[in-house]
Amino acid sequence: MLVLGIETSCDDTSLALVEDGRSVVASLVSSQIATHAPYGGVVPELAARDHLTALPGLLELLWKQSGRRLDDADAVAAVYGPGLLGSLLVGLALGKALALGAGKPFIGVNHLQAHLFANFIHTPELQFPFLGLVVSGGHTLLLDVPAAGQFRVLGRTIDDAAGEVLDKIARLAGLPFPGGRYVEQQALQGDPASVALPRPVARSNPLDFSFSGLKTAAALALGSGKHALPDLMASLQAAVIDCIATRVERALELTGRSQLAMAGGVTANRRLLAVLTERASARGARVFCPPPALCTDNAAMVASLAFFRLAQGQTSPLDLNAVAQLEPDVA
Ligand code: KG4
Ligand code: ZN
């Protein structure tokens, strides 16, 4: 079954064709980093306008590269939330229009759930049930995924997302936006034990995350001028990873799951993958992480999730609205 996926929830315009949820026929991502870089963050209205102008050319390229036509697709899927409202509306409108015009089923997809499905692409070993970890610029989430289409939130950040902290400190340090990968580069040359930084705990739930105290401490350490940048970035990265790994260990124990599937832009961080692999395997769990290109926002993950939903006979009505604050466990 061939699904056309559309992703426009934030600042990446992406289209993909995926066969049976696991095999990518074609995948295109057009980044808006150059548009937003001068502002040090994503400007919502500019993001929506960039999606609007990029999508037609990207769609033409998708058909050209794949040798397929819209008629070959069995369904069209687009993200309907969470994300920037204007950006969501552009992709959602295109998805509905294509489905309506070609008489194909339409599936509205939850962006956070879709991130986890990047793990199914080219990885036949991953099976339900599993523990899901989404770490991105906007979210830090632990989910239990007992079966296709079922999601239970175990923990989430009560303040900042992990990626937000990395991006903020990188920006204060004068590194380019988005800063996560520059933090990782700097950290390679630094000593992670050189700057003492807190590992804040959320009182609400031991599986919840809290990063705002760490962000403030890192900003103060940077402002003090006492530390070499690689040392500070290595210490910051180690603290963020430690906060995540501690919750993952706890969640594996509580749920008894033996597989962890990671996703979201921050999981492109190879140190995070190494630490989680070490700490999860010490508890008998196997860790799955997509290749970096599928960790960040992409439409292949959208098409993959839509395939599993379709296989269960689930489609969406054409009057589906965009939901900026869509909860992680809503289909
Ligand atoms: O999932 P994503 O592409 O967009 C959403 O936020 O939905 O995630 C973007 C986040 C940014 O905070 C970026 O700095 C971070 O992922 N990121 C990284 C790395 N690559 C991207 N963080 C740490 N290490 C990386 N290598
Ligand atoms: Zn994302």
Coordinates of C-alpha atoms and ligand atoms in Angstrom, one line a residue:
M1 CA 0.0 0.0 0.0
L2 CA 1.5 3.3 -1.1
V3 CA 0.9 6.4 1.1
L4 CA 1.7 10.0 0.2
G5 CA 2.8 11.8 3.4
I6 CA 2.8 15.6 4.0
E7 CA 4.7 17.3 6.9
T8 CA 4.5 21.1 7.5
S9 CA 4.0 21.4 11.3
C10 CA 7.0 23.7 11.9
D11 CA 9.9 24.8 9.7
D12 CA 10.5 21.8 7.4
T13 CA 8.4 21.3 4.3
S14 CA 8.4 17.6 3.5
L15 CA 6.8 15.1 1.2
A16 CA 7.3 11.4 1.0
L17 CA 6.0 8.2 -0.6
V18 CA 6.2 5.1 1.6
E19 CA 5.2 1.6 0.7
D20 CA 3.6 -0.5 3.5
G21 CA 4.7 1.8 6.3
R22 CA 8.3 0.6 6.1
S23 CA 9.9 1.2 2.7
V24 CA 10.6 4.8 1.5
V25 CA 10.0 5.2 -2.3
A26 CA 10.9 8.9 -2.2
S27 CA 11.4 11.5 0.5
L28 CA 12.0 15.2 0.2
V29 CA 12.7 17.8 2.9
S30 CA 13.0 21.5 2.2
S31 CA 14.5 23.3 5.2
Q32 CA 13.5 26.8 6.1
I33 CA 16.6 27.3 8.3
A34 CA 17.9 30.2 6.1
T35 CA 14.5 32.0 6.5
H36 CA 14.5 31.9 10.3
A37 CA 18.2 32.0 11.1
P38 CA 18.4 35.9 11.2
Y39 CA 15.7 35.9 13.9
G40 CA 17.3 33.1 16.1
G41 CA 14.0 31.1 16.1
V42 CA 11.1 30.1 13.9
V43 CA 8.8 33.0 12.8
P44 CA 5.4 31.4 12.5
E45 CA 4.0 33.6 9.7
L46 CA 7.2 33.3 7.6
A47 CA 7.1 29.5 8.1
A48 CA 3.5 29.2 6.8
R49 CA 4.4 31.4 3.8
D50 CA 7.5 29.3 3.0
H51 CA 5.4 26.1 3.1
L52 CA 2.9 27.6 0.7
T53 CA 5.5 28.5 -1.9
A54 CA 7.7 25.4 -1.5
L55 CA 5.0 22.7 -1.7
P56 CA 4.0 22.8 -5.4
G57 CA 7.6 22.5 -6.6
L58 CA 8.4 19.8 -4.1
L59 CA 5.4 17.8 -5.2
E60 CA 6.4 18.0 -8.8
L61 CA 9.9 16.8 -7.8
L62 CA 8.5 13.9 -5.8
W63 CA 6.6 12.5 -8.8
K64 CA 9.6 13.0 -11.0
Q65 CA 12.1 11.3 -8.7
S66 CA 9.8 8.4 -7.8
G67 CA 8.3 7.8 -11.3
R68 CA 4.9 7.5 -9.6
R69 CA 1.7 9.6 -10.0
L70 CA -1.0 10.6 -7.5
D71 CA -3.1 7.8 -9.0
D72 CA -0.6 5.3 -7.8
A73 CA -1.0 6.3 -4.1
D74 CA -3.6 4.5 -2.0
A75 CA -4.1 7.3 0.4
V76 CA -2.9 10.8 1.4
A77 CA -1.8 11.7 4.9
A78 CA -1.0 15.1 6.4
V79 CA 0.0 16.2 9.9
Y80 CA -2.9 18.1 11.6
G81 CA -1.2 18.9 14.9
P82 CA 0.6 19.7 17.1
G83 CA 2.5 22.6 15.6
L84 CA 2.3 26.1 14.3
L85 CA -1.3 26.7 13.2
G86 CA -0.5 28.5 9.9
S87 CA 2.0 25.9 8.9
L88 CA -0.3 23.0 9.8
L89 CA -3.2 24.6 7.8
V90 CA -1.0 24.8 4.6
G91 CA -0.1 21.1 4.6
L92 CA -3.5 19.9 5.8
A93 CA -5.2 21.9 3.0
L94 CA -2.9 20.4 0.4
G95 CA -3.5 16.8 1.7
K96 CA -7.2 17.2 1.7
A97 CA -7.3 18.8 -1.8
L98 CA -5.1 15.9 -3.2
A99 CA -7.3 13.3 -1.5
L100 CA -10.5 14.9 -2.6
G101 CA -9.3 15.5 -6.2
A102 CA -8.0 12.0 -6.7
G103 CA -10.8 10.3 -4.7
K104 CA -8.3 8.7 -2.2
P105 CA -8.8 8.2 1.6
F106 CA -7.3 11.0 3.8
I107 CA -5.6 10.4 7.1
G108 CA -4.8 13.3 9.5
V109 CA -1.8 12.4 11.6
N110 CA -0.5 13.4 15.0
H111 CA 3.1 14.8 14.5
L112 CA 4.3 13.4 17.8
Q113 CA 3.1 9.9 17.2
A114 CA 4.5 10.1 13.7
H115 CA 8.0 10.8 15.0
L116 CA 8.0 7.3 16.7
F117 CA 7.0 5.6 13.4
A118 CA 10.2 6.7 11.8
N119 CA 11.6 3.7 13.6
F120 CA 9.5 1.3 11.5
I121 CA 11.2 2.5 8.3
H122 CA 13.8 0.0 7.2
T123 CA 13.7 -1.7 10.6
P124 CA 11.6 -4.9 10.4
E125 CA 12.8 -5.9 13.9
L126 CA 10.7 -3.3 15.8
Q127 CA 7.4 -4.7 16.9
F128 CA 4.6 -3.6 19.3
P129 CA 4.6 -3.1 22.3
F130 CA 7.4 -0.6 22.9
L131 CA 8.4 2.4 25.0
G132 CA 8.6 5.6 22.9
L133 CA 10.8 8.6 23.6
V134 CA 10.2 11.9 21.6
V135 CA 12.8 14.6 22.2
S136 CA 12.6 17.6 19.9
G137 CA 12.7 21.4 19.9
G138 CA 9.2 21.5 21.2
H139 CA 8.6 18.3 23.1
T140 CA 10.2 15.9 25.6
L141 CA 7.9 12.9 26.0
L142 CA 7.8 9.3 27.2
L143 CA 5.0 7.2 25.8
D144 CA 3.9 3.6 26.2
V145 CA 2.9 2.2 22.8
P146 CA 1.1 -1.1 23.5
A147 CA -0.2 -1.6 19.9
A148 CA -0.5 0.3 16.6
G149 CA -2.7 3.4 17.2
Q150 CA -2.5 3.2 21.0
F151 CA -0.5 5.7 23.0
R152 CA -0.3 6.4 26.7
V153 CA 1.6 9.4 28.0
L154 CA 4.0 8.3 30.9
G155 CA 5.9 11.5 31.3
R156 CA 6.4 14.9 29.6
T157 CA 8.3 18.1 30.3
I158 CA 6.6 20.5 32.7
D159 CA 8.5 23.5 31.3
D160 CA 11.1 23.6 28.5
A161 CA 11.8 20.9 25.9
A162 CA 15.3 19.4 25.8
G163 CA 16.0 20.8 22.3
E164 CA 14.8 24.3 23.4
V165 CA 17.4 24.3 26.2
L166 CA 20.2 23.3 23.8
D167 CA 19.0 25.9 21.2
K168 CA 18.8 28.7 23.8
I169 CA 22.2 28.1 25.3
A170 CA 23.7 27.7 21.8
R171 CA 22.2 31.1 20.8
L172 CA 23.5 32.8 23.9
A173 CA 26.9 31.4 23.0
G174 CA 26.7 32.8 19.5
L175 CA 26.4 29.5 17.8
P176 CA 24.1 29.2 14.7
F177 CA 20.4 28.3 14.9
P178 CA 19.1 25.6 15.6
G179 CA 21.9 25.0 18.0
G180 CA 21.5 21.3 19.0
R181 CA 24.0 19.9 16.6
Y182 CA 26.6 22.7 17.3
V183 CA 26.3 21.9 21.0
E184 CA 27.1 18.3 20.0
Q185 CA 30.1 19.4 17.9
Q186 CA 31.5 21.6 20.7
A187 CA 30.9 18.8 23.3
L188 CA 33.2 16.5 21.4
Q189 CA 36.2 18.6 22.4
G190 CA 35.1 19.3 26.0
D191 CA 35.1 17.6 29.4
P192 CA 31.5 16.7 30.5
A193 CA 32.5 16.7 34.2
S194 CA 34.1 20.2 34.1
V195 CA 31.0 22.4 34.9
A196 CA 28.6 21.3 37.7
L197 CA 25.1 21.6 36.4
P198 CA 21.8 20.5 38.1
R199 CA 19.6 17.5 37.0
P200 CA 16.2 19.0 38.0
V201 CA 13.4 16.7 39.1
A202 CA 9.7 17.4 38.5
R203 CA 7.7 16.9 41.7
S204 CA 4.5 16.1 39.7
N205 CA 5.6 12.6 38.5
P206 CA 9.0 10.9 38.5
L207 CA 8.7 10.3 34.8
D208 CA 8.1 14.0 34.0
F209 CA 11.0 16.2 32.9
S210 CA 12.0 19.7 34.0
F211 CA 14.7 21.6 32.2
S212 CA 14.2 25.3 33.1
G213 CA 16.5 25.1 36.1
L214 CA 19.2 23.5 34.0
K215 CA 18.8 26.2 31.3
T216 CA 19.2 29.0 33.9
A217 CA 22.2 27.3 35.5
A218 CA 23.9 26.8 32.1
A219 CA 23.1 30.4 31.1
L220 CA 24.7 31.7 34.3
A221 CA 27.7 29.5 33.8
L222 CA 28.1 30.8 30.3
G223 CA 27.7 34.4 31.5
S224 CA 30.4 33.9 34.2
G225 CA 33.0 33.6 31.4
K226 CA 34.9 31.1 33.6
H227 CA 34.5 28.1 31.3
A228 CA 35.8 27.1 27.9
L229 CA 32.8 26.7 25.5
P230 CA 33.5 23.0 24.7
D231 CA 33.6 22.2 28.4
L232 CA 30.3 24.0 29.1
M233 CA 28.6 22.4 26.1
A234 CA 29.9 19.0 27.0
S235 CA 28.6 19.5 30.6
L236 CA 25.2 20.8 29.3
Q237 CA 24.8 17.9 26.9
A238 CA 25.7 15.4 29.6
A239 CA 23.2 16.9 32.0
V240 CA 20.4 16.8 29.4
I241 CA 21.2 13.2 28.5
D242 CA 21.4 12.1 32.1
C243 CA 17.9 13.6 32.8
I244 CA 16.5 11.7 29.8
A245 CA 18.3 8.4 30.6
T246 CA 17.2 8.4 34.2
R247 CA 13.5 8.6 33.1
V248 CA 13.9 6.0 30.4
E249 CA 15.4 3.6 33.0
R250 CA 12.5 4.2 35.3
A251 CA 9.9 3.8 32.5
L252 CA 11.5 0.6 31.3
E253 CA 11.3 -0.8 34.9
L254 CA 7.7 0.4 35.4
T255 CA 6.3 -0.9 32.1
G256 CA 8.5 -4.0 31.7
R257 CA 8.9 -3.1 28.0
S258 CA 12.0 -4.6 26.2
Q259 CA 12.2 -2.1 23.3
L260 CA 12.8 1.6 23.3
A261 CA 12.0 3.6 20.1
M262 CA 13.5 7.1 20.0
A263 CA 12.6 10.0 17.8
G264 CA 12.6 13.7 17.4
G265 CA 15.4 16.1 16.3
V266 CA 17.5 15.8 19.5
T267 CA 17.8 12.0 19.0
A268 CA 20.1 12.9 16.0
N269 CA 22.6 13.4 18.9
R270 CA 24.9 10.4 18.7
R271 CA 26.0 10.8 22.4
L272 CA 22.4 10.5 23.5
L273 CA 22.0 7.3 21.4
A274 CA 25.2 5.9 22.9
V275 CA 24.2 6.6 26.5
L276 CA 20.6 5.4 26.1
T277 CA 21.8 2.2 24.4
E278 CA 24.2 1.5 27.2
R279 CA 21.8 2.2 30.0
A280 CA 18.8 0.5 28.4
S281 CA 20.7 -2.6 27.4
A282 CA 21.9 -2.9 31.0
R283 CA 18.2 -3.5 31.7
G284 CA 17.8 -6.0 28.9
A285 CA 16.1 -3.5 26.5
R286 CA 16.9 -2.9 22.9
V287 CA 17.1 0.6 21.6
F288 CA 15.9 1.7 18.2
C289 CA 16.8 5.1 16.7
P290 CA 16.2 6.3 13.1
P291 CA 19.1 7.6 11.0
P292 CA 19.6 11.3 11.6
A293 CA 17.6 12.4 8.5
L294 CA 14.5 10.6 9.9
C295 CA 15.0 11.9 13.5
T296 CA 14.2 15.4 12.5
D297 CA 10.8 16.4 10.9
N298 CA 10.0 14.4 7.8
A299 CA 7.0 13.2 5.8
A300 CA 8.2 9.6 5.6
M301 CA 7.2 9.1 9.3
V302 CA 3.8 10.6 8.5
A303 CA 3.2 8.1 5.7
S304 CA 4.4 5.2 7.9
L305 CA 1.9 6.0 10.7
A306 CA -0.9 6.5 8.2
F307 CA -0.3 3.1 6.7
F308 CA -0.7 1.4 10.2
R309 CA -3.9 3.5 10.7
L310 CA -5.3 2.6 7.3
A311 CA -4.5 -1.1 8.0
Q312 CA -6.9 -0.8 10.9
G313 CA -9.5 0.8 8.7
Q314 CA -9.0 4.3 10.2
T315 CA -9.4 7.4 7.9
S316 CA -10.1 11.0 8.8
P317 CA -13.1 13.2 7.7
L318 CA -12.3 16.0 5.2
D319 CA -13.5 18.6 7.7
L320 CA -10.7 17.7 10.1
N321 CA -9.3 20.9 11.6
A322 CA -5.7 21.8 12.5
V323 CA -5.0 21.6 16.2
A324 CA -1.9 23.5 17.4
Q325 CA -1.9 22.0 20.9
L326 CA -2.9 18.5 19.9
E327 CA -2.3 16.1 22.8
P328 CA 0.3 13.3 22.2
D329 CA -2.2 10.4 22.8
V330 CA -5.0 11.6 20.4
A331 CA -5.1 9.7 17.1
Ligands
KG4_1 O1 12.0 17.2 15.7 P1 12.7 18.5 15.2 O2 13.3 18.5 13.9 O3 11.6 19.7 15.2 C1 10.7 19.8 16.2 O4 11.0 20.5 17.2 O5 9.6 19.2 16.1 O6 13.7 18.9 16.4 C2 14.5 20.1 16.3 C3 15.4 20.1 17.5 C4 16.2 21.4 17.7 O7 16.1 21.8 19.0 C5 17.6 21.0 17.3 O8 18.6 21.9 17.9 C6 17.7 19.6 17.8 O9 16.4 19.1 17.4 N1 18.8 18.9 17.2 C7 19.8 18.3 17.9 C8 20.7 17.7 17.0 N2 20.2 17.9 15.8 C9 19.0 18.6 15.9 N3 20.0 18.3 19.3 C10 21.2 17.7 19.7 N4 22.1 17.1 18.9 C11 21.9 17.1 17.5 N5 22.8 16.5 16.8
ZN2 ZN 9.1 17.2 15.3

